[in-house]
XYZ file of C-alpha atoms in Angstrom:
128
model
C 0.000 0.000 0.000
C 1.300 3.444 -0.960
C 2.104 5.594 2.089
C 1.276 9.302 1.853
C 2.588 12.490 3.433
C 0.258 15.470 3.037
C 2.024 18.841 3.262
C -0.122 21.897 3.966
C 1.395 25.367 3.520
C 0.055 28.173 5.706
C 0.660 31.759 6.739
C -1.530 33.677 9.215
C -4.870 32.165 8.162
C -5.861 29.958 11.113
C -9.529 30.276 10.141
C -8.880 28.773 6.715
C -6.412 26.215 8.096
C -9.052 24.959 10.530
C -11.454 24.266 7.648
C -8.670 22.621 5.666
C -7.774 20.314 8.561
C -11.430 19.409 9.091
C -11.601 18.381 5.436
C -8.468 16.246 5.869
C -10.098 14.447 8.807
C -13.022 13.548 6.534
C -10.952 11.893 3.824
C -12.176 8.447 2.759
C -8.493 7.463 2.641
C -6.498 9.395 5.200
C -2.913 10.402 4.499
C -0.406 8.610 6.740
C 0.860 11.905 8.138
C 0.095 15.600 7.775
C 2.866 18.178 7.911
C 1.954 21.838 8.209
C 4.593 24.111 6.703
C 4.195 27.439 8.463
C 6.005 30.389 6.884
C 6.112 32.449 10.087
C 2.516 32.705 11.301
C 1.633 34.313 14.608
C 0.775 32.413 17.782
C -2.890 31.831 16.804
C -1.849 29.329 14.150
C 0.357 27.415 16.595
C -2.489 27.224 19.124
C -4.905 26.016 16.450
C -2.532 23.250 15.354
C -1.968 22.179 18.961
C -5.736 21.878 19.444
C -6.021 19.661 16.347
C -3.048 17.514 17.409
C -4.976 16.309 20.478
C -7.292 14.039 18.482
C -6.135 14.138 14.865
C -6.479 10.679 13.261
C -2.880 10.643 11.909
C 0.367 12.286 13.062
C 0.090 16.063 12.622
C 3.428 17.881 12.545
C 4.047 21.627 12.637
C 7.147 22.941 10.863
C 7.538 26.672 11.581
C 10.105 29.105 10.290
C 10.653 32.728 11.237
C 8.767 35.328 9.195
C 11.449 36.886 6.997
C 9.219 37.600 4.030
C 7.682 35.160 1.575
C 9.763 31.953 1.789
C 7.201 29.337 0.858
C 9.614 27.197 -1.163
C 12.066 26.968 1.741
C 9.252 26.003 4.088
C 7.989 23.297 1.727
C 11.506 21.923 1.378
C 11.763 21.644 5.171
C 8.499 19.699 5.186
C 9.669 17.360 2.434
C 12.863 16.704 4.411
C 10.722 15.747 7.461
C 8.261 13.582 5.548
C 8.396 9.853 6.212
C 6.584 8.507 3.181
C 7.309 7.985 -0.491
C 4.291 9.823 -1.915
C 3.929 13.527 -1.114
C 0.875 15.661 -1.767
C 1.242 19.433 -1.346
C -1.699 21.796 -0.810
C -2.322 25.298 0.477
C -3.916 25.851 3.862
C -6.892 27.685 2.405
C -8.135 24.645 0.494
C -11.076 22.460 1.477
C -10.536 18.950 0.160
C -13.131 16.756 -1.497
C -13.549 13.554 0.579
C -11.812 11.497 -2.146
C -8.910 13.930 -2.675
C -6.221 11.645 -1.221
C -7.778 8.475 -2.648
C -7.922 10.051 -6.111
C -4.258 11.050 -5.889
C -3.292 7.506 -4.979
C -5.342 6.033 -7.814
C -3.511 8.276 -10.307
C -0.013 7.830 -8.842
C 2.636 6.461 -11.191
C 6.337 6.140 -10.450
C 8.384 8.876 -12.117
C 5.416 11.202 -12.688
C 4.324 14.449 -11.066
C 0.596 15.112 -10.720
C -0.668 18.688 -10.712
C -4.281 19.527 -10.108
C -6.407 22.606 -10.146
C -8.912 24.007 -7.743
C -12.167 25.887 -7.820
C -11.974 29.353 -6.340
C -14.947 30.926 -4.613
C -15.433 34.588 -3.872
C -14.078 36.255 -0.745
C -17.632 36.969 0.392
C -18.439 33.234 0.220
C -15.315 32.306 2.220
C -16.207 34.752 4.985
């Protein structure tokens, strides 16, 4: 069975991250670990992640780096270095995942290939 690390990038949007993590918990096929790559968020994000860690169904790691401007790539690289599993899915922390998101990725996985998907954007008014 293919083992999966799900990397979620975030920066100062604990409200959106909470919805994202709730959608991860509802996956029909859970990832084997979730790693949150935090590009320097304030304390609210840390507290939110700690609250989710208490009963999250898989290991939930928090990789934080100091806020020195936009360094998303560096943060993602740190997460990849910490990941334990051979298949890595990367998403942004403002995404809400369809219940079959991880399962669909696994069904399309092929050695030596990179899968890139799209997303549907909704208006700011709808997200508030």
